[in-house]
Amino acid sequence: MDYQFDFSVVHQNWDFLLSGLLVTLKVTSLALFFASIMGLVVGVMRVSKSWFIRAPAAGFIAVLRNTPTLVQLIWVYYCLPILSGHTVTPVAAAIIALSLTGGAYLAEIVKGGIEGVDSGQVEAAGTIGLSDLQTMLYVILPQALRRMVAPFVNEFVTLLKFSSLASILGVAELTYTAQALSASSFRPIETFTFLGLEYFVLCSVLSYVAKKISSRYATPI
């Protein structure tokens, strides 16, 4: 092989690549924020005693978990404006789609965390006169949330990787900037090798954080 590697293209366009990294972190962070709220609400609905509350939550999770994220992204960008009458920017579409996807998966994490709380504590809360809402807020959720911190960080890693799909809409995140630089410099090996390295470092750091958090809260509450 007589190919001459030249990674100077990465160094010379560092600012451009950095701008893509910042967009990726922005989209992923906002998506995780909204997904966390959505996941908490839907997860609590999933353990409701009322079928009318459980059913919509179960349907939401089923639809989002059983359809590709890419299809959801395209649907939000092209179909939502038709239904709502309002234009959706590529960045907004990416945040909405990732929020929905993340919300569905986080809802199952919340459900599992709630169901993992000792039922005896729930019964004890009832004996001292706490309502179902008070029991959820003051007894169940504080304990369940501790168990859910590490899975939430892992979901951030997943959303970070899924954010690369936003490049098909022209969102100038990591993958899009790498594609643009590769096309202009004719250096795909160097550009996409660096792209893979960026994702590897980001995901490795987040996975390490999740592992440390999991160890921190592994002891019984």
PDB file of C-alpha atoms in Angstrom:
ATOM      1  CA  MET A   1       0.000   0.000   0.000  1.00  0.00           C
ATOM      2  CA  ASP A   2       1.531   3.316  -1.077  1.00  0.00           C
ATOM      3  CA  TYR A   3      -1.019   5.557   0.626  1.00  0.00           C
ATOM      4  CA  GLN A   4       0.650   8.446   2.452  1.00  0.00           C
ATOM      5  CA  PHE A   5      -1.136   9.315   5.684  1.00  0.00           C
ATOM      6  CA  ASP A   6      -1.442  13.002   6.434  1.00  0.00           C
ATOM      7  CA  PHE A   7      -3.256  13.884   9.657  1.00  0.00           C
ATOM      8  CA  SER A   8      -2.340  17.543   9.290  1.00  0.00           C
ATOM      9  CA  VAL A   9      -5.789  17.991   7.731  1.00  0.00           C
ATOM     10  CA  VAL A  10      -7.231  17.359  11.185  1.00  0.00           C
ATOM     11  CA  HIS A  11      -4.926  19.861  12.850  1.00  0.00           C
ATOM     12  CA  GLN A  12      -5.533  22.518  10.214  1.00  0.00           C
ATOM     13  CA  ASN A  13      -9.301  22.208  10.520  1.00  0.00           C
ATOM     14  CA  TRP A  14      -9.466  21.739  14.266  1.00  0.00           C
ATOM     15  CA  ASP A  15     -11.808  24.706  14.786  1.00  0.00           C
ATOM     16  CA  PHE A  16     -14.245  23.325  12.239  1.00  0.00           C
ATOM     17  CA  LEU A  17     -14.236  19.889  13.860  1.00  0.00           C
ATOM     18  CA  LEU A  18     -14.575  21.432  17.319  1.00  0.00           C
ATOM     19  CA  SER A  19     -17.696  23.293  16.208  1.00  0.00           C
ATOM     20  CA  GLY A  20     -19.186  19.926  15.239  1.00  0.00           C
ATOM     21  CA  LEU A  21     -18.323  18.489  18.640  1.00  0.00           C
ATOM     22  CA  LEU A  22     -20.062  21.382  20.394  1.00  0.00           C
ATOM     23  CA  VAL A  23     -23.206  20.881  18.304  1.00  0.00           C
ATOM     24  CA  THR A  24     -23.174  17.163  19.119  1.00  0.00           C
ATOM     25  CA  LEU A  25     -22.896  17.846  22.848  1.00  0.00           C
ATOM     26  CA  LYS A  26     -25.626  20.490  22.654  1.00  0.00           C
ATOM     27  CA  VAL A  27     -28.073  18.238  20.812  1.00  0.00           C
ATOM     28  CA  THR A  28     -27.313  15.243  23.035  1.00  0.00           C
ATOM     29  CA  SER A  29     -27.509  17.191  26.304  1.00  0.00           C
ATOM     30  CA  LEU A  30     -30.837  18.833  25.435  1.00  0.00           C
ATOM     31  CA  ALA A  31     -32.218  15.511  24.227  1.00  0.00           C
ATOM     32  CA  LEU A  32     -31.188  13.836  27.484  1.00  0.00           C
ATOM     33  CA  PHE A  33     -32.776  16.642  29.519  1.00  0.00           C
ATOM     34  CA  PHE A  34     -36.150  16.328  27.805  1.00  0.00           C
ATOM     35  CA  ALA A  35     -35.883  12.536  27.653  1.00  0.00           C
ATOM     36  CA  SER A  36     -35.298  12.424  31.411  1.00  0.00           C
ATOM     37  CA  ILE A  37     -38.464  14.405  32.111  1.00  0.00           C
ATOM     38  CA  MET A  38     -40.417  12.329  29.620  1.00  0.00           C
ATOM     39  CA  GLY A  39     -38.994   9.061  30.929  1.00  0.00           C
ATOM     40  CA  LEU A  40     -39.807   9.942  34.531  1.00  0.00           C
ATOM     41  CA  VAL A  41     -43.420  10.833  33.726  1.00  0.00           C
ATOM     42  CA  VAL A  42     -44.037   7.860  31.422  1.00  0.00           C
ATOM     43  CA  GLY A  43     -42.218   5.481  33.773  1.00  0.00           C
ATOM     44  CA  VAL A  44     -44.438   6.502  36.694  1.00  0.00           C
ATOM     45  CA  MET A  45     -47.480   6.106  34.457  1.00  0.00           C
ATOM     46  CA  ARG A  46     -46.350   2.554  33.612  1.00  0.00           C
ATOM     47  CA  VAL A  47     -46.678   1.456  37.252  1.00  0.00           C
ATOM     48  CA  SER A  48     -50.018   3.170  37.831  1.00  0.00           C
ATOM     49  CA  LYS A  49     -52.866   1.059  39.195  1.00  0.00           C
ATOM     50  CA  SER A  50     -55.166   2.558  36.556  1.00  0.00           C
ATOM     51  CA  TRP A  51     -55.314   0.818  33.174  1.00  0.00           C
ATOM     52  CA  PHE A  52     -56.254   4.125  31.513  1.00  0.00           C
ATOM     53  CA  ILE A  53     -52.945   5.595  32.662  1.00  0.00           C
ATOM     54  CA  ARG A  54     -50.791   2.522  32.011  1.00  0.00           C
ATOM     55  CA  ALA A  55     -52.078   1.847  28.487  1.00  0.00           C
ATOM     56  CA  PRO A  56     -50.975   5.144  26.812  1.00  0.00           C
ATOM     57  CA  ALA A  57     -47.568   4.868  28.474  1.00  0.00           C
ATOM     58  CA  ALA A  58     -47.157   1.282  27.285  1.00  0.00           C
ATOM     59  CA  GLY A  59     -48.197   2.292  23.766  1.00  0.00           C
ATOM     60  CA  PHE A  60     -45.732   5.182  23.719  1.00  0.00           C
ATOM     61  CA  ILE A  61     -42.875   2.921  24.766  1.00  0.00           C
ATOM     62  CA  ALA A  62     -43.829   0.177  22.309  1.00  0.00           C
ATOM     63  CA  VAL A  63     -43.965   2.531  19.325  1.00  0.00           C
ATOM     64  CA  LEU A  64     -40.700   4.305  20.096  1.00  0.00           C
ATOM     65  CA  ARG A  65     -38.708   1.211  21.033  1.00  0.00           C
ATOM     66  CA  ASN A  66     -39.881  -0.827  18.053  1.00  0.00           C
ATOM     67  CA  THR A  67     -39.188   1.708  15.309  1.00  0.00           C
ATOM     68  CA  PRO A  68     -35.720   2.789  14.094  1.00  0.00           C
ATOM     69  CA  THR A  69     -34.407   6.086  15.432  1.00  0.00           C
ATOM     70  CA  LEU A  70     -33.558   7.131  11.892  1.00  0.00           C
ATOM     71  CA  VAL A  71     -37.186   6.686  10.831  1.00  0.00           C
ATOM     72  CA  GLN A  72     -38.332   8.722  13.830  1.00  0.00           C
ATOM     73  CA  LEU A  73     -35.881  11.482  12.936  1.00  0.00           C
ATOM     74  CA  ILE A  74     -37.090  11.649   9.338  1.00  0.00           C
ATOM     75  CA  TRP A  75     -40.733  11.518  10.439  1.00  0.00           C
ATOM     76  CA  VAL A  76     -40.303  14.414  12.867  1.00  0.00           C
ATOM     77  CA  TYR A  77     -38.508  16.548  10.290  1.00  0.00           C
ATOM     78  CA  TYR A  78     -40.807  15.927   7.320  1.00  0.00           C
ATOM     79  CA  CYS A  79     -44.176  14.930   8.806  1.00  0.00           C
ATOM     80  CA  LEU A  80     -44.469  16.989  11.983  1.00  0.00           C
ATOM     81  CA  PRO A  81     -44.475  20.327  10.076  1.00  0.00           C
ATOM     82  CA  ILE A  82     -47.338  19.048   7.912  1.00  0.00           C
ATOM     83  CA  LEU A  83     -49.393  18.042  10.949  1.00  0.00           C
ATOM     84  CA  SER A  84     -48.561  21.063  13.104  1.00  0.00           C
ATOM     85  CA  GLY A  85     -48.310  23.753  10.459  1.00  0.00           C
ATOM     86  CA  HIS A  86     -44.990  24.917  11.916  1.00  0.00           C
ATOM     87  CA  THR A  87     -41.529  24.531  10.419  1.00  0.00           C
ATOM     88  CA  VAL A  88     -39.128  22.308  12.324  1.00  0.00           C
ATOM     89  CA  THR A  89     -35.432  23.087  11.964  1.00  0.00           C
ATOM     90  CA  PRO A  90     -32.966  20.207  11.532  1.00  0.00           C
ATOM     91  CA  VAL A  91     -31.519  20.782  15.011  1.00  0.00           C
ATOM     92  CA  ALA A  92     -34.979  20.899  16.601  1.00  0.00           C
ATOM     93  CA  ALA A  93     -35.985  17.741  14.731  1.00  0.00           C
ATOM     94  CA  ALA A  94     -32.888  15.950  16.012  1.00  0.00           C
ATOM     95  CA  ILE A  95     -33.548  17.025  19.605  1.00  0.00           C
ATOM     96  CA  ILE A  96     -37.230  16.030  19.426  1.00  0.00           C
ATOM     97  CA  ALA A  97     -36.533  12.634  17.859  1.00  0.00           C
ATOM     98  CA  LEU A  98     -33.714  11.791  20.271  1.00  0.00           C
ATOM     99  CA  SER A  99     -35.827  12.984  23.211  1.00  0.00           C
ATOM    100  CA  LEU A 100     -38.643  10.661  22.205  1.00  0.00           C
ATOM    101  CA  THR A 101     -36.312   7.716  21.720  1.00  0.00           C
ATOM    102  CA  GLY A 102     -34.472   8.369  24.963  1.00  0.00           C
ATOM    103  CA  GLY A 103     -37.724   8.974  26.826  1.00  0.00           C
ATOM    104  CA  ALA A 104     -39.055   5.558  25.846  1.00  0.00           C
ATOM    105  CA  TYR A 105     -35.933   3.755  27.050  1.00  0.00           C
ATOM    106  CA  LEU A 106     -35.606   5.837  30.206  1.00  0.00           C
ATOM    107  CA  ALA A 107     -39.258   5.127  31.027  1.00  0.00           C
ATOM    108  CA  GLU A 108     -38.432   1.430  31.233  1.00  0.00           C
ATOM    109  CA  ILE A 109     -35.453   2.254  33.470  1.00  0.00           C
ATOM    110  CA  VAL A 110     -37.716   4.309  35.740  1.00  0.00           C
ATOM    111  CA  LYS A 111     -40.285   1.505  35.810  1.00  0.00           C
ATOM    112  CA  GLY A 112     -37.624  -1.005  36.781  1.00  0.00           C
ATOM    113  CA  GLY A 113     -36.249   1.313  39.443  1.00  0.00           C
ATOM    114  CA  ILE A 114     -39.657   1.852  41.001  1.00  0.00           C
ATOM    115  CA  GLU A 115     -40.499  -1.845  40.971  1.00  0.00           C
ATOM    116  CA  GLY A 116     -37.132  -2.557  42.606  1.00  0.00           C
ATOM    117  CA  VAL A 117     -38.103  -0.702  45.785  1.00  0.00           C
ATOM    118  CA  ASP A 118     -39.049  -3.055  48.627  1.00  0.00           C
ATOM    119  CA  SER A 119     -42.834  -3.445  48.675  1.00  0.00           C
ATOM    120  CA  GLY A 120     -42.699  -3.514  52.463  1.00  0.00           C
ATOM    121  CA  GLN A 121     -41.758   0.155  52.489  1.00  0.00           C
ATOM    122  CA  VAL A 122     -44.761   0.962  50.338  1.00  0.00           C
ATOM    123  CA  GLU A 123     -47.016  -0.864  52.759  1.00  0.00           C
ATOM    124  CA  ALA A 124     -45.382   0.927  55.693  1.00  0.00           C
ATOM    125  CA  ALA A 125     -46.025   4.279  54.007  1.00  0.00           C
ATOM    126  CA  GLY A 126     -49.691   3.377  53.731  1.00  0.00           C
ATOM    127  CA  THR A 127     -49.920   2.466  57.401  1.00  0.00           C
ATOM    128  CA  ILE A 128     -48.740   5.921  58.453  1.00  0.00           C
ATOM    129  CA  GLY A 129     -51.368   7.595  56.283  1.00  0.00           C
ATOM    130  CA  LEU A 130     -49.400   8.608  53.196  1.00  0.00           C
ATOM    131  CA  SER A 131     -51.392   8.836  49.976  1.00  0.00           C
ATOM    132  CA  ASP A 132     -50.279   7.048  46.796  1.00  0.00           C
ATOM    133  CA  LEU A 133     -48.825  10.321  45.476  1.00  0.00           C
ATOM    134  CA  GLN A 134     -46.981  11.053  48.711  1.00  0.00           C
ATOM    135  CA  THR A 135     -45.650   7.501  48.817  1.00  0.00           C
ATOM    136  CA  MET A 136     -44.341   7.861  45.270  1.00  0.00           C
ATOM    137  CA  LEU A 137     -42.743  11.274  45.909  1.00  0.00           C
ATOM    138  CA  TYR A 138     -41.290  10.725  49.378  1.00  0.00           C
ATOM    139  CA  VAL A 139     -40.652   7.001  49.631  1.00  0.00           C
ATOM    140  CA  ILE A 140     -40.341   5.305  46.236  1.00  0.00           C
ATOM    141  CA  LEU A 141     -38.726   7.856  43.889  1.00  0.00           C
ATOM    142  CA  PRO A 142     -35.888   8.960  46.220  1.00  0.00           C
ATOM    143  CA  GLN A 143     -34.733   5.338  46.456  1.00  0.00           C
ATOM    144  CA  ALA A 144     -35.432   4.437  42.838  1.00  0.00           C
ATOM    145  CA  LEU A 145     -33.572   7.462  41.470  1.00  0.00           C
ATOM    146  CA  ARG A 146     -30.355   6.386  43.169  1.00  0.00           C
ATOM    147  CA  ARG A 147     -30.517   3.088  41.325  1.00  0.00           C
ATOM    148  CA  MET A 148     -31.263   4.818  38.038  1.00  0.00           C
ATOM    149  CA  VAL A 149     -28.339   7.269  37.921  1.00  0.00           C
ATOM    150  CA  ALA A 150     -25.895   4.868  36.231  1.00  0.00           C
ATOM    151  CA  PRO A 151     -28.427   3.654  33.602  1.00  0.00           C
ATOM    152  CA  PHE A 152     -29.233   7.296  32.872  1.00  0.00           C
ATOM    153  CA  VAL A 153     -25.561   7.996  32.142  1.00  0.00           C
ATOM    154  CA  ASN A 154     -25.467   4.941  29.889  1.00  0.00           C
ATOM    155  CA  GLU A 155     -28.463   6.317  28.021  1.00  0.00           C
ATOM    156  CA  PHE A 156     -26.495   9.537  27.485  1.00  0.00           C
ATOM    157  CA  VAL A 157     -23.843   7.414  25.739  1.00  0.00           C
ATOM    158  CA  THR A 158     -26.529   5.859  23.541  1.00  0.00           C
ATOM    159  CA  LEU A 159     -28.005   9.240  22.620  1.00  0.00           C
ATOM    160  CA  LEU A 160     -24.518  10.556  21.886  1.00  0.00           C
ATOM    161  CA  LYS A 161     -24.014   7.804  19.311  1.00  0.00           C
ATOM    162  CA  PHE A 162     -27.531   8.219  17.893  1.00  0.00           C
ATOM    163  CA  SER A 163     -26.894  11.945  17.427  1.00  0.00           C
ATOM    164  CA  SER A 164     -24.711  11.080  14.429  1.00  0.00           C
ATOM    165  CA  LEU A 165     -27.941  10.314  12.542  1.00  0.00           C
ATOM    166  CA  ALA A 166     -28.741  14.039  12.575  1.00  0.00           C
ATOM    167  CA  SER A 167     -26.106  14.497   9.875  1.00  0.00           C
ATOM    168  CA  ILE A 168     -28.599  13.284   7.246  1.00  0.00           C
ATOM    169  CA  LEU A 169     -30.644  16.434   7.921  1.00  0.00           C
ATOM    170  CA  GLY A 170     -27.613  18.685   7.553  1.00  0.00           C
ATOM    171  CA  VAL A 171     -27.076  19.290  11.264  1.00  0.00           C
ATOM    172  CA  ALA A 172     -23.440  20.364  11.543  1.00  0.00           C
ATOM    173  CA  GLU A 173     -22.515  17.890  14.287  1.00  0.00           C
ATOM    174  CA  LEU A 174     -19.468  15.634  14.455  1.00  0.00           C
ATOM    175  CA  THR A 175     -20.344  13.263  11.636  1.00  0.00           C
ATOM    176  CA  TYR A 176     -21.522  16.027   9.298  1.00  0.00           C
ATOM    177  CA  THR A 177     -18.351  18.085   9.786  1.00  0.00           C
ATOM    178  CA  ALA A 178     -16.238  14.962   9.205  1.00  0.00           C
ATOM    179  CA  GLN A 179     -18.116  14.222   5.979  1.00  0.00           C
ATOM    180  CA  ALA A 180     -17.697  17.808   4.796  1.00  0.00           C
ATOM    181  CA  LEU A 181     -13.975  17.837   5.621  1.00  0.00           C
ATOM    182  CA  SER A 182     -13.463  14.468   3.953  1.00  0.00           C
ATOM    183  CA  ALA A 183     -15.137  15.678   0.763  1.00  0.00           C
ATOM    184  CA  SER A 184     -13.115  18.895   0.608  1.00  0.00           C
ATOM    185  CA  SER A 185      -9.730  17.467   1.603  1.00  0.00           C
ATOM    186  CA  PHE A 186      -9.962  14.050  -0.075  1.00  0.00           C
ATOM    187  CA  ARG A 187      -8.643  12.569   3.171  1.00  0.00           C
ATOM    188  CA  PRO A 188     -11.431  10.185   4.308  1.00  0.00           C
ATOM    189  CA  ILE A 189      -9.137   7.807   6.211  1.00  0.00           C
ATOM    190  CA  GLU A 190      -7.639  10.509   8.405  1.00  0.00           C
ATOM    191  CA  THR A 191     -10.924  12.351   8.881  1.00  0.00           C
ATOM    192  CA  PHE A 192     -13.100   9.381   9.789  1.00  0.00           C
ATOM    193  CA  THR A 193     -10.372   7.789  11.891  1.00  0.00           C
ATOM    194  CA  PHE A 194     -10.290  10.964  13.954  1.00  0.00           C
ATOM    195  CA  LEU A 195     -14.111  10.960  14.068  1.00  0.00           C
ATOM    196  CA  GLY A 196     -14.126   7.426  15.426  1.00  0.00           C
ATOM    197  CA  LEU A 197     -11.494   8.391  17.981  1.00  0.00           C
ATOM    198  CA  GLU A 198     -13.622  11.320  19.165  1.00  0.00           C
ATOM    199  CA  TYR A 199     -16.654   9.112  19.710  1.00  0.00           C
ATOM    200  CA  PHE A 200     -14.501   6.462  21.379  1.00  0.00           C
ATOM    201  CA  VAL A 201     -13.041   8.937  23.870  1.00  0.00           C
ATOM    202  CA  LEU A 202     -16.392  10.571  24.636  1.00  0.00           C
ATOM    203  CA  CYS A 203     -18.232   7.282  25.096  1.00  0.00           C
ATOM    204  CA  SER A 204     -15.383   5.743  27.100  1.00  0.00           C
ATOM    205  CA  VAL A 205     -15.339   8.658  29.528  1.00  0.00           C
ATOM    206  CA  LEU A 206     -19.116   8.528  29.981  1.00  0.00           C
ATOM    207  CA  SER A 207     -19.052   4.740  30.400  1.00  0.00           C
ATOM    208  CA  TYR A 208     -16.360   5.120  33.062  1.00  0.00           C
ATOM    209  CA  VAL A 209     -18.501   7.688  34.867  1.00  0.00           C
ATOM    210  CA  ALA A 210     -21.478   5.317  34.726  1.00  0.00           C
ATOM    211  CA  LYS A 211     -19.354   2.493  36.148  1.00  0.00           C
ATOM    212  CA  LYS A 212     -18.101   4.647  39.027  1.00  0.00           C
ATOM    213  CA  ILE A 213     -21.625   5.838  39.804  1.00  0.00           C
ATOM    214  CA  SER A 214     -22.916   2.272  39.705  1.00  0.00           C
ATOM    215  CA  SER A 215     -20.202   1.214  42.180  1.00  0.00           C
ATOM    216  CA  ARG A 216     -20.989   4.183  44.396  1.00  0.00           C
ATOM    217  CA  TYR A 217     -24.656   3.260  44.707  1.00  0.00           C
ATOM    218  CA  ALA A 218     -24.241  -0.514  44.616  1.00  0.00           C
ATOM    219  CA  THR A 219     -24.578  -0.791  48.382  1.00  0.00           C
ATOM    220  CA  PRO A 220     -28.089  -1.353  49.762  1.00  0.00           C
ATOM    221  CA  ILE A 221     -30.048   1.772  50.621  1.00  0.00           C
TER     222      ILE A 221
END
